[in-house]
């Protein structure tokens, strides 16, 4: 069984290259005792993500047993069950039912209508950075508040409540790495929060927000149950910001390694979209997809995964598979991309348009406002999140005016 190397969170790519050279799938052990099969090839990743014998529902007998057995001493399965009735935990036919009920809320026209609001939020945040006049943590001051404000407004969560969500969602988003206590505390807090929010809507009337929409949504009389509703709201809140924060962060980081490329975007706004697509492939915000398990033996290359075992798909590895992408380590926005950063198959992420739109606006506004922006620390001083699911930095210290900074002052 393989363990993750010490520098995995800083840069997982050399480890992944080595694994791919040895085979498409490997058994790994995580430091909290969780054991799983890690899929690293592009073709194998696609096969697993659409395989009918690879499932997600943690409530089925095999699902519960696979999680229990693989969790070892970690006990990470002990979180609040009431948040677990969402799309990303559902298999067909329940998945198709839930997806049909929530998809209209993400219709492209609805997302387009949000663009001008996203622009105003970005501009307000940049005003504050301008006024602060000095070094700033671009993650805390821009990449985080932008998507969380958008998703809170979309859901109808008062913006002043957003701070605790950062902590709660960080504890919950990473099942394979979390502690049972951290998971339990965070999930209990989220359940309480959404129970109260839904009760308020029921008492004081519905609004034009996503929670109200999810409360009323119906398809041939079918409705979301209360636990399905709070689970969906939770999934949308977490999935809708954790990923986008780090897409913005990783994009800025990639560009600041090449200041002329960054500055040039100011006169070429059309270059922003393909650039973001290449960041999604090259250093996307989701490292490993969410947990799955086998319900029958599955052969991948020369390896057979037995039934009832946990499977994780390393999207970041698939996106650098040399059998699929020429010179995969090179950052090349001109390549035609068929990346798996948003997953594949039935769980392909909802909210595509929203994530791409937010990242495009965030970057366009940033470069227009601060064309001389510079990273204020050396590459080796960046602190990467110790998360197997999310790939991104903990903070992103920048100098908006771009003056050379004495590292001794930081
Ligand atoms: C850069 C931004 C994003 C990335 C890289 C991303 C990535 C992903 C990935 C990889 C999956 C599939 C996970 C798996 O199969 O294990 C997924 C699913 C999902 N994402 Fe995202 N996502 C992003 C933004 C968003 C946004 C903005 C929203 C909503 C507001 C969202 C909502 C969802 C939902 C609801 C699912 C579950 C879909 C299903 O099970 O049918 N995502 N996302």
Tab-separated table of C-alpha atoms and ligand atoms in Angstrom:
chain	number	residue	atom	x	y	z
A	1	UNK	CA	0.000	0.000	0.000
A	2	UNK	CA	1.332	3.492	-0.949
A	3	UNK	CA	1.339	6.511	1.353
A	4	UNK	CA	1.147	10.096	0.114
A	5	UNK	CA	4.655	11.611	-0.005
A	6	UNK	CA	5.522	14.480	2.365
A	7	UNK	CA	5.386	17.125	-0.395
A	8	UNK	CA	2.095	15.841	-1.866
A	9	UNK	CA	0.075	18.946	-1.009
A	10	UNK	CA	2.684	21.342	-2.377
A	11	UNK	CA	3.052	19.416	-5.607
A	12	UNK	CA	1.378	16.065	-6.229
A	13	UNK	CA	2.424	15.902	-9.877
A	14	UNK	CA	5.751	14.004	-9.647
A	15	UNK	CA	4.090	11.379	-7.423
A	16	UNK	CA	1.229	11.037	-9.890
A	17	UNK	CA	3.646	10.714	-12.851
A	18	UNK	CA	5.421	7.891	-11.053
A	19	UNK	CA	2.130	6.120	-10.251
A	20	UNK	CA	0.907	6.445	-13.854
A	21	UNK	CA	4.133	4.825	-15.069
A	22	UNK	CA	3.385	1.838	-12.817
A	23	UNK	CA	-0.317	1.355	-13.606
A	24	UNK	CA	-3.743	3.007	-13.732
A	25	UNK	CA	-4.775	2.305	-10.115
A	26	UNK	CA	-2.985	1.951	-6.751
A	27	UNK	CA	-3.947	1.181	-3.154
A	28	UNK	CA	-3.194	4.095	-0.867
A	29	UNK	CA	-3.398	4.740	2.867
A	30	UNK	CA	-4.114	8.210	4.256
A	31	UNK	CA	-2.703	9.428	7.535
A	32	UNK	CA	-6.064	9.223	9.367
A	33	UNK	CA	-6.303	5.505	8.586
A	34	UNK	CA	-8.584	5.674	5.524
A	35	UNK	CA	-7.618	3.176	2.801
A	36	UNK	CA	-8.751	3.462	-0.822
A	37	UNK	CA	-7.896	2.721	-4.468
A	38	UNK	CA	-6.534	5.760	-6.277
A	39	UNK	CA	-7.161	5.951	-10.042
A	40	UNK	CA	-4.513	8.020	-11.859
A	41	UNK	CA	-4.928	7.487	-15.651
A	42	UNK	CA	-7.178	9.573	-17.889
A	43	UNK	CA	-8.937	6.617	-19.565
A	44	UNK	CA	-9.312	4.674	-16.309
A	45	UNK	CA	-10.673	7.813	-14.614
A	46	UNK	CA	-13.377	8.170	-17.270
A	47	UNK	CA	-14.198	4.468	-17.027
A	48	UNK	CA	-14.607	4.660	-13.240
A	49	UNK	CA	-16.646	7.882	-13.344
A	50	UNK	CA	-19.239	6.305	-15.636
A	51	UNK	CA	-19.048	2.680	-14.414
A	52	UNK	CA	-22.472	1.280	-13.362
A	53	UNK	CA	-20.846	-0.898	-10.651
A	54	UNK	CA	-19.117	2.056	-9.008
A	55	UNK	CA	-21.502	3.897	-6.726
A	56	UNK	CA	-21.782	6.784	-4.293
A	57	UNK	CA	-24.819	6.299	-2.039
A	58	UNK	CA	-23.432	6.015	1.534
A	59	UNK	CA	-26.796	4.763	2.826
A	60	UNK	CA	-26.814	1.483	0.889
A	61	UNK	CA	-25.581	-1.599	2.742
A	62	UNK	CA	-22.415	-1.933	0.608
A	63	UNK	CA	-21.793	1.825	0.772
A	64	UNK	CA	-21.983	1.900	4.544
A	65	UNK	CA	-19.802	-1.218	4.862
A	66	UNK	CA	-17.182	0.039	2.374
A	67	UNK	CA	-16.865	3.347	4.227
A	68	UNK	CA	-16.749	1.616	7.588
A	69	UNK	CA	-14.139	-0.933	6.569
A	70	UNK	CA	-11.942	1.547	4.740
A	71	UNK	CA	-12.187	4.211	7.423
A	72	UNK	CA	-10.093	2.039	9.742
A	73	UNK	CA	-9.469	3.818	13.005
A	74	UNK	CA	-10.479	7.172	11.632
A	75	UNK	CA	-14.242	7.014	12.303
A	76	UNK	CA	-14.795	9.737	9.690
A	77	UNK	CA	-18.159	8.261	8.769
A	78	UNK	CA	-19.640	9.553	12.028
A	79	UNK	CA	-20.837	12.909	10.688
A	80	UNK	CA	-24.384	14.254	10.692
A	81	UNK	CA	-26.315	11.992	8.338
A	82	UNK	CA	-28.916	14.654	7.662
A	83	UNK	CA	-26.599	16.455	5.232
A	84	UNK	CA	-25.947	13.372	3.166
A	85	UNK	CA	-29.084	13.226	1.013
A	86	UNK	CA	-27.760	15.317	-1.866
A	87	UNK	CA	-27.034	14.794	-5.557
A	88	UNK	CA	-23.383	13.960	-5.179
A	89	UNK	CA	-24.266	11.071	-2.838
A	90	UNK	CA	-27.058	9.696	-5.025
A	91	UNK	CA	-27.056	6.857	-7.560
A	92	UNK	CA	-29.605	6.366	-10.343
A	93	UNK	CA	-32.577	6.462	-10.347
A	94	UNK	CA	-32.543	8.789	-7.287
A	95	UNK	CA	-29.746	10.874	-8.820
A	96	UNK	CA	-31.757	11.538	-12.012
A	97	UNK	CA	-34.765	12.540	-9.905
A	98	UNK	CA	-32.785	15.047	-7.784
A	99	UNK	CA	-30.838	16.438	-10.730
A	100	UNK	CA	-34.053	17.057	-12.678
A	101	UNK	CA	-35.486	18.991	-9.733
A	102	UNK	CA	-32.487	21.303	-9.257
A	103	UNK	CA	-31.145	21.778	-12.814
A	104	UNK	CA	-33.597	24.595	-13.738
A	105	UNK	CA	-32.108	26.690	-10.919
A	106	UNK	CA	-28.798	26.730	-12.845
A	107	UNK	CA	-30.222	27.516	-16.291
A	108	UNK	CA	-27.732	29.530	-18.407
A	109	UNK	CA	-30.131	32.498	-18.617
A	110	UNK	CA	-30.331	32.662	-14.794
A	111	UNK	CA	-26.533	32.597	-14.573
A	112	UNK	CA	-26.110	35.266	-17.292
A	113	UNK	CA	-28.455	37.515	-15.348
A	114	UNK	CA	-26.016	37.335	-12.424
A	115	UNK	CA	-22.984	38.619	-14.343
A	116	UNK	CA	-23.483	42.320	-13.620
A	117	UNK	CA	-23.922	41.596	-9.900
A	118	UNK	CA	-20.672	39.557	-9.922
A	119	UNK	CA	-18.923	42.527	-11.567
A	120	UNK	CA	-20.162	44.917	-8.846
A	121	UNK	CA	-19.054	42.565	-6.051
A	122	UNK	CA	-15.610	42.203	-7.675
A	123	UNK	CA	-15.285	45.989	-8.015
A	124	UNK	CA	-16.300	46.632	-4.389
A	125	UNK	CA	-13.696	44.153	-3.168
A	126	UNK	CA	-11.013	45.696	-5.387
A	127	UNK	CA	-11.921	49.166	-4.048
A	128	UNK	CA	-11.224	47.928	-0.539
A	129	UNK	CA	-7.892	46.429	-1.601
A	130	UNK	CA	-6.995	49.732	-3.256
A	131	UNK	CA	-7.848	51.695	-0.116
A	132	UNK	CA	-5.862	49.366	2.123
A	133	UNK	CA	-2.759	50.330	0.089
A	134	UNK	CA	-0.224	47.681	1.028
A	135	UNK	CA	0.332	43.943	0.920
A	136	UNK	CA	-2.862	41.915	0.903
A	137	UNK	CA	-3.894	38.299	1.099
A	138	UNK	CA	-5.695	38.059	-2.223
A	139	UNK	CA	-7.346	34.801	-1.192
A	140	UNK	CA	-8.950	36.274	1.952
A	141	UNK	CA	-9.748	39.674	0.413
A	142	UNK	CA	-10.872	38.697	-3.085
A	143	UNK	CA	-10.899	35.023	-4.165
A	144	UNK	CA	-12.892	33.887	-1.085
A	145	UNK	CA	-15.428	36.722	-0.570
A	146	UNK	CA	-16.384	36.934	-4.257
A	147	UNK	CA	-17.832	33.411	-4.757
A	148	UNK	CA	-19.177	33.101	-1.208
A	149	UNK	CA	-21.056	36.385	-1.575
A	150	UNK	CA	-22.462	35.248	-4.925
A	151	UNK	CA	-23.510	31.822	-3.645
A	152	UNK	CA	-24.976	33.272	-0.420
A	153	UNK	CA	-27.033	35.772	-2.431
A	154	UNK	CA	-28.119	33.029	-4.818
A	155	UNK	CA	-29.226	30.754	-1.973
A	156	UNK	CA	-30.671	33.518	0.181
A	157	UNK	CA	-28.133	33.061	3.021
A	158	UNK	CA	-27.548	36.475	4.652
A	159	UNK	CA	-24.052	37.589	3.725
A	160	UNK	CA	-23.198	38.426	7.344
A	161	UNK	CA	-23.478	34.689	8.104
A	162	UNK	CA	-20.826	33.677	5.606
A	163	UNK	CA	-17.725	33.652	7.861
A	164	UNK	CA	-18.528	30.519	9.897
A	165	UNK	CA	-19.237	28.698	6.649
A	166	UNK	CA	-15.620	28.982	5.631
A	167	UNK	CA	-14.572	26.969	8.671
A	168	UNK	CA	-17.467	24.527	8.565
A	169	UNK	CA	-17.075	23.785	4.907
A	170	UNK	CA	-13.295	23.305	5.189
A	171	UNK	CA	-13.926	20.671	7.898
A	172	UNK	CA	-16.604	18.882	5.924
A	173	UNK	CA	-15.340	19.083	2.370
A	174	UNK	CA	-12.555	16.643	2.955
A	175	UNK	CA	-14.094	13.421	4.268
A	176	UNK	CA	-10.980	11.297	3.669
A	177	UNK	CA	-8.784	13.706	5.677
A	178	UNK	CA	-11.113	14.960	8.416
A	179	UNK	CA	-11.242	14.027	12.072
A	180	UNK	CA	-14.540	12.607	13.361
A	181	UNK	CA	-14.895	15.430	15.923
A	182	UNK	CA	-14.270	18.141	13.303
A	183	UNK	CA	-16.776	16.537	10.940
A	184	UNK	CA	-19.430	16.155	13.626
A	185	UNK	CA	-19.159	19.697	14.958
A	186	UNK	CA	-19.221	21.287	11.510
A	187	UNK	CA	-22.072	19.172	10.143
A	188	UNK	CA	-24.217	19.713	13.276
A	189	UNK	CA	-23.705	23.469	12.951
A	190	UNK	CA	-24.673	23.432	9.271
A	191	UNK	CA	-27.806	21.339	9.902
A	192	UNK	CA	-28.939	23.744	12.653
A	193	UNK	CA	-28.246	26.708	10.429
A	194	UNK	CA	-30.235	25.447	7.435
A	195	UNK	CA	-33.094	24.130	9.613
A	196	UNK	CA	-33.494	27.674	10.946
A	197	UNK	CA	-33.193	29.295	7.519
A	198	UNK	CA	-35.842	27.013	5.995
A	199	UNK	CA	-38.154	27.583	8.994
A	200	UNK	CA	-37.799	31.359	8.449
A	201	UNK	CA	-38.771	30.981	4.786
A	202	UNK	CA	-41.807	28.909	5.706
A	203	UNK	CA	-42.892	31.437	8.354
A	204	UNK	CA	-42.181	34.699	6.566
A	205	UNK	CA	-42.849	33.745	2.963
A	206	UNK	CA	-40.696	32.764	0.031
A	207	UNK	CA	-38.337	35.012	-1.884
A	208	UNK	CA	-36.602	34.897	-5.246
A	209	UNK	CA	-33.726	32.795	-3.921
A	210	UNK	CA	-32.581	29.227	-4.456
A	211	UNK	CA	-33.773	27.950	-1.059
A	212	UNK	CA	-37.264	29.265	-1.841
A	213	UNK	CA	-37.006	27.691	-5.302
A	214	UNK	CA	-35.938	24.344	-3.804
A	215	UNK	CA	-38.831	24.557	-1.325
A	216	UNK	CA	-41.390	24.918	-4.089
A	217	UNK	CA	-39.758	22.931	-6.874
A	218	UNK	CA	-41.887	20.098	-8.165
A	219	UNK	CA	-41.885	17.707	-11.067
A	220	UNK	CA	-45.137	15.799	-11.582
A	221	UNK	CA	-45.900	16.347	-7.905
A	222	UNK	CA	-42.469	15.079	-6.784
A	223	UNK	CA	-40.761	17.310	-4.196
A	224	UNK	CA	-37.543	17.408	-2.223
A	225	UNK	CA	-37.916	16.114	1.351
A	226	UNK	CA	-36.712	18.449	4.128
A	227	UNK	CA	-33.403	16.569	4.520
A	228	UNK	CA	-32.910	16.483	0.743
A	229	UNK	CA	-33.474	20.239	0.715
A	230	UNK	CA	-30.949	21.079	3.439
A	231	UNK	CA	-28.464	18.584	1.948
A	232	UNK	CA	-28.790	20.260	-1.474
A	233	UNK	CA	-28.409	23.747	0.000
A	234	UNK	CA	-25.311	22.548	1.845
A	235	UNK	CA	-23.833	20.920	-1.297
A	236	UNK	CA	-24.438	24.023	-3.391
A	237	UNK	CA	-22.926	26.304	-0.760
A	238	UNK	CA	-19.813	24.178	-0.303
A	239	UNK	CA	-19.342	23.062	-3.938
A	240	UNK	CA	-20.173	26.525	-5.171
A	241	UNK	CA	-17.409	28.336	-3.320
A	242	UNK	CA	-14.591	25.951	-2.243
A	243	UNK	CA	-13.863	25.188	-5.879
A	244	UNK	CA	-14.263	28.671	-7.319
A	245	UNK	CA	-12.100	30.301	-4.612
A	246	UNK	CA	-9.240	28.051	-5.629
A	247	UNK	CA	-9.840	28.353	-9.344
A	248	UNK	CA	-9.375	32.119	-8.936
A	249	UNK	CA	-6.395	31.610	-6.579
A	250	UNK	CA	-4.656	29.034	-8.788
A	251	UNK	CA	-5.220	31.173	-11.896
A	252	UNK	CA	-3.688	34.261	-10.269
A	253	UNK	CA	-0.794	32.175	-9.019
A	254	UNK	CA	-0.102	30.736	-12.474
A	255	UNK	CA	-0.213	34.189	-14.042
A	256	UNK	CA	1.985	35.882	-11.466
A	257	UNK	CA	4.724	33.408	-12.382
A	258	UNK	CA	4.676	35.131	-15.791
A	259	UNK	CA	3.962	38.882	-15.277
A	260	UNK	CA	4.008	39.837	-19.018
A	261	UNK	CA	1.342	37.194	-19.696
A	262	UNK	CA	-0.715	38.591	-16.799
A	263	UNK	CA	-0.397	42.219	-17.943
A	264	UNK	CA	-1.187	41.312	-21.564
A	265	UNK	CA	-4.648	40.111	-20.515
A	266	UNK	CA	-5.658	43.710	-19.919
A	267	UNK	CA	-5.757	44.342	-23.661
A	268	UNK	CA	-6.945	40.840	-24.551
A	269	UNK	CA	-10.043	39.996	-22.504
A	270	UNK	CA	-10.876	37.283	-25.068
A	271	UNK	CA	-7.751	35.394	-23.915
A	272	UNK	CA	-9.090	35.002	-20.364
A	273	UNK	CA	-11.564	32.128	-20.987
A	274	UNK	CA	-9.067	29.726	-22.690
A	275	UNK	CA	-6.513	30.579	-20.027
A	276	UNK	CA	-8.923	29.588	-17.250
A	277	UNK	CA	-9.679	26.332	-19.088
A	278	UNK	CA	-5.965	25.527	-19.122
A	279	UNK	CA	-5.632	26.322	-15.387
A	280	UNK	CA	-8.495	23.866	-14.779
A	281	UNK	CA	-6.450	21.188	-16.554
A	282	UNK	CA	-2.952	22.148	-15.405
A	283	UNK	CA	-3.576	23.045	-11.757
A	284	UNK	CA	-7.334	22.777	-11.197
A	285	UNK	CA	-9.039	23.297	-7.816
A	286	UNK	CA	-10.226	19.695	-7.419
A	287	UNK	CA	-7.339	17.269	-6.914
A	288	UNK	CA	-9.257	14.053	-6.185
A	289	UNK	CA	-12.983	13.497	-6.852
A	290	UNK	CA	-15.355	12.557	-4.010
A	291	UNK	CA	-15.539	9.036	-2.560
A	292	UNK	CA	-16.985	6.128	-4.511
A	293	UNK	CA	-17.150	2.376	-3.900
A	294	UNK	CA	-17.365	-0.804	-5.953
A	295	UNK	CA	-20.410	-3.078	-5.794
A	296	UNK	CA	-18.726	-5.758	-7.957
A	297	UNK	CA	-15.069	-6.561	-8.833
A	298	UNK	CA	-13.727	-4.054	-11.412
A	299	UNK	CA	-10.646	-4.695	-13.613
A	300	UNK	CA	-8.496	-1.657	-14.415
A	301	UNK	CA	-5.407	-2.616	-16.447
A	302	UNK	CA	-3.824	-5.605	-14.702
A	303	UNK	CA	-5.408	-4.737	-11.334
A	304	UNK	CA	-8.709	-6.014	-10.035
A	305	UNK	CA	-10.467	-3.948	-7.380
A	306	UNK	CA	-12.632	-6.257	-5.249
A	307	UNK	CA	-16.297	-5.469	-4.500
A	308	UNK	CA	-17.040	-3.250	-1.507
A	309	UNK	CA	-13.852	-1.111	-1.680
A	310	UNK	CA	-13.447	2.667	-1.730
A	311	UNK	CA	-12.294	4.289	-4.985
A	312	UNK	CA	-10.952	7.813	-5.477
A	313	UNK	CA	-10.266	9.357	-8.894
A	314	UNK	CA	-7.268	11.690	-9.083
A	315	UNK	CA	-8.596	14.251	-11.572
A	316	UNK	CA	-5.354	16.247	-11.255
A	317	UNK	CA	-3.402	13.179	-12.392
A	318	UNK	CA	-5.786	12.312	-15.248
A	319	UNK	CA	-5.450	15.902	-16.455
A	320	UNK	CA	-1.688	15.428	-16.802
A	321	UNK	CA	-1.769	11.965	-18.359
A	322	UNK	CA	0.927	11.943	-21.048
A	323	UNK	CA	-1.075	9.389	-23.065
A	324	UNK	CA	-3.837	11.946	-23.465
A	325	UNK	CA	-2.155	15.376	-23.358
A	326	UNK	CA	1.051	16.214	-25.267
A	327	UNK	CA	3.681	17.714	-22.921
A	328	UNK	CA	1.159	17.755	-20.033
A	329	UNK	CA	3.336	19.684	-17.573
A	330	UNK	CA	3.506	22.667	-19.980
A	331	UNK	CA	0.965	25.452	-19.450
A	332	UNK	CA	-0.523	26.081	-22.892
A	333	UNK	CA	-3.859	27.933	-23.154
A	334	UNK	CA	-3.896	27.233	-26.910
A	335	UNK	CA	-4.304	23.487	-26.516
A	336	UNK	CA	-7.738	22.013	-27.254
A	337	UNK	CA	-8.762	20.817	-23.821
A	338	UNK	CA	-10.803	17.800	-22.819
A	339	UNK	CA	-9.923	18.023	-19.127
A	340	UNK	CA	-11.768	16.240	-16.336
A	341	UNK	CA	-11.551	19.108	-13.831
A	342	UNK	CA	-15.338	19.245	-13.546
A	343	UNK	CA	-15.662	15.448	-13.339
A	344	UNK	CA	-17.346	13.217	-15.907
A	345	UNK	CA	-20.483	11.093	-16.231
A	346	UNK	CA	-23.685	11.669	-14.292
A	347	UNK	CA	-22.057	13.715	-11.500
A	348	UNK	CA	-20.445	16.179	-13.947
A	349	UNK	CA	-20.715	19.372	-11.960
A	350	UNK	CA	-23.744	21.535	-11.933
A	351	UNK	CA	-22.999	25.248	-11.971
A	352	UNK	CA	-20.484	25.136	-14.843
A	353	UNK	CA	-21.544	28.451	-16.255
A	354	UNK	CA	-21.438	30.121	-12.849
A	355	UNK	CA	-17.886	28.983	-12.014
A	356	UNK	CA	-16.491	29.965	-15.426
A	357	UNK	CA	-18.275	33.320	-15.354
A	358	UNK	CA	-17.064	34.205	-11.837
A	359	UNK	CA	-13.452	33.271	-12.616
A	360	UNK	CA	-13.511	35.212	-15.899
A	361	UNK	CA	-14.922	38.343	-14.252
A	362	UNK	CA	-12.600	38.044	-11.226
A	363	UNK	CA	-9.531	37.918	-13.427
A	364	UNK	CA	-10.604	40.556	-15.941
A	365	UNK	CA	-11.423	43.080	-13.198
A	366	UNK	CA	-8.244	42.287	-11.257
A	367	UNK	CA	-5.867	42.816	-14.172
A	368	UNK	CA	-7.662	45.985	-15.269
A	369	UNK	CA	-7.335	47.424	-11.794
A	370	UNK	CA	-3.921	46.102	-10.764
A	371	UNK	CA	-1.806	45.390	-13.866
A	372	UNK	CA	1.409	45.485	-11.807
A	373	UNK	CA	0.211	42.981	-9.191
A	374	UNK	CA	3.077	40.823	-7.871
A	375	UNK	CA	3.403	37.822	-5.623
A	376	UNK	CA	4.807	39.048	-2.295
A	377	UNK	CA	6.430	35.776	-1.236
A	378	UNK	CA	8.682	33.264	-2.919
A	379	UNK	CA	7.140	30.162	-4.456
A	380	UNK	CA	8.550	27.930	-1.719
A	381	UNK	CA	6.908	30.078	0.983
A	382	UNK	CA	3.384	29.452	-0.309
A	383	UNK	CA	1.343	27.300	2.088
A	384	UNK	CA	-0.824	24.739	0.297
A	385	UNK	CA	-4.003	23.389	1.857
A	386	UNK	CA	-3.597	19.930	3.349
A	387	UNK	CA	-6.627	18.638	1.522
A	388	UNK	CA	-6.836	15.680	-0.796
A	389	UNK	CA	-9.981	17.000	-2.434
A	390	UNK	CA	-9.216	20.680	-2.899
A	391	UNK	CA	-6.012	21.966	-4.447
A	392	UNK	CA	-5.208	25.551	-3.516
A	393	UNK	CA	-3.125	27.780	-1.275
A	394	UNK	CA	-4.067	28.802	2.276
A	395	UNK	CA	-3.208	32.429	1.580
A	396	UNK	CA	-1.978	34.394	-1.399
A	397	UNK	CA	0.122	37.400	-0.276
A	398	UNK	CA	0.393	39.936	-3.094
A	399	UNK	CA	1.571	43.458	-3.602
A	400	UNK	CA	-1.141	45.184	-5.663
A	401	UNK	CA	1.143	48.005	-6.770
A	402	UNK	CA	3.904	45.641	-7.764
A	403	UNK	CA	6.745	47.399	-5.948
A	404	UNK	CA	9.619	45.032	-5.176
A	405	UNK	CA	9.247	43.792	-1.601
A	406	UNK	CA	11.963	42.960	0.897
A	407	UNK	CA	10.987	39.415	2.076
A	408	UNK	CA	12.469	40.276	5.514
A	409	UNK	CA	9.553	42.695	6.015
A	410	UNK	CA	6.899	40.007	5.496
B	1	LIG	C1	-14.125	25.873	-10.516
B	1	LIG	C2	-15.272	25.523	-10.121
B	1	LIG	C3	-15.769	24.100	-9.949
B	1	LIG	C4	-15.124	22.900	-10.096
B	1	LIG	C5	-13.678	22.645	-10.511
B	1	LIG	C6	-16.091	21.876	-9.785
B	1	LIG	C7	-15.820	20.525	-9.809
B	1	LIG	C8	-16.750	19.535	-9.620
B	1	LIG	C9	-16.495	18.127	-9.752
B	1	LIG	C10	-15.152	17.500	-10.104
B	1	LIG	C11	-17.661	17.460	-9.509
B	1	LIG	C12	-17.884	15.957	-9.555
B	1	LIG	C13	-17.341	15.317	-8.312
B	1	LIG	C14	-17.350	13.814	-8.365
B	1	LIG	O1	-17.812	13.222	-9.357
B	1	LIG	O2	-16.867	13.212	-7.390
B	1	LIG	C15	-18.667	18.462	-9.192
B	1	LIG	C16	-19.988	18.193	-8.885
B	1	LIG	C17	-20.896	19.171	-8.513
B	1	LIG	N1	-20.688	20.539	-8.492
B	1	LIG	FE1	-18.987	21.507	-8.933
B	1	LIG	N2	-17.285	22.466	-9.445
B	1	LIG	C18	-17.130	23.824	-9.548
B	1	LIG	C19	-18.075	24.788	-9.301
B	1	LIG	C20	-19.355	24.547	-8.897
B	1	LIG	C21	-20.350	25.560	-8.636
B	1	LIG	C22	-20.136	27.076	-8.780
B	1	LIG	C23	-21.476	24.900	-8.222
B	1	LIG	C24	-22.822	25.421	-7.793
B	1	LIG	C25	-23.124	26.608	-7.492
B	1	LIG	C26	-21.184	23.486	-8.245
B	1	LIG	C27	-22.065	22.491	-7.899
B	1	LIG	C28	-21.839	21.139	-8.065
B	1	LIG	C29	-22.851	20.122	-7.796
B	1	LIG	C30	-24.281	20.370	-7.307
B	1	LIG	C31	-22.258	18.887	-8.098
B	1	LIG	C32	-22.918	17.505	-8.005
B	1	LIG	C33	-23.524	17.142	-9.348
B	1	LIG	C34	-24.120	15.754	-9.367
B	1	LIG	O3	-23.825	14.923	-8.493
B	1	LIG	O4	-24.923	15.491	-10.283
B	1	LIG	N3	-19.891	23.308	-8.658
B	1	LIG	N4	-18.080	19.719	-9.267
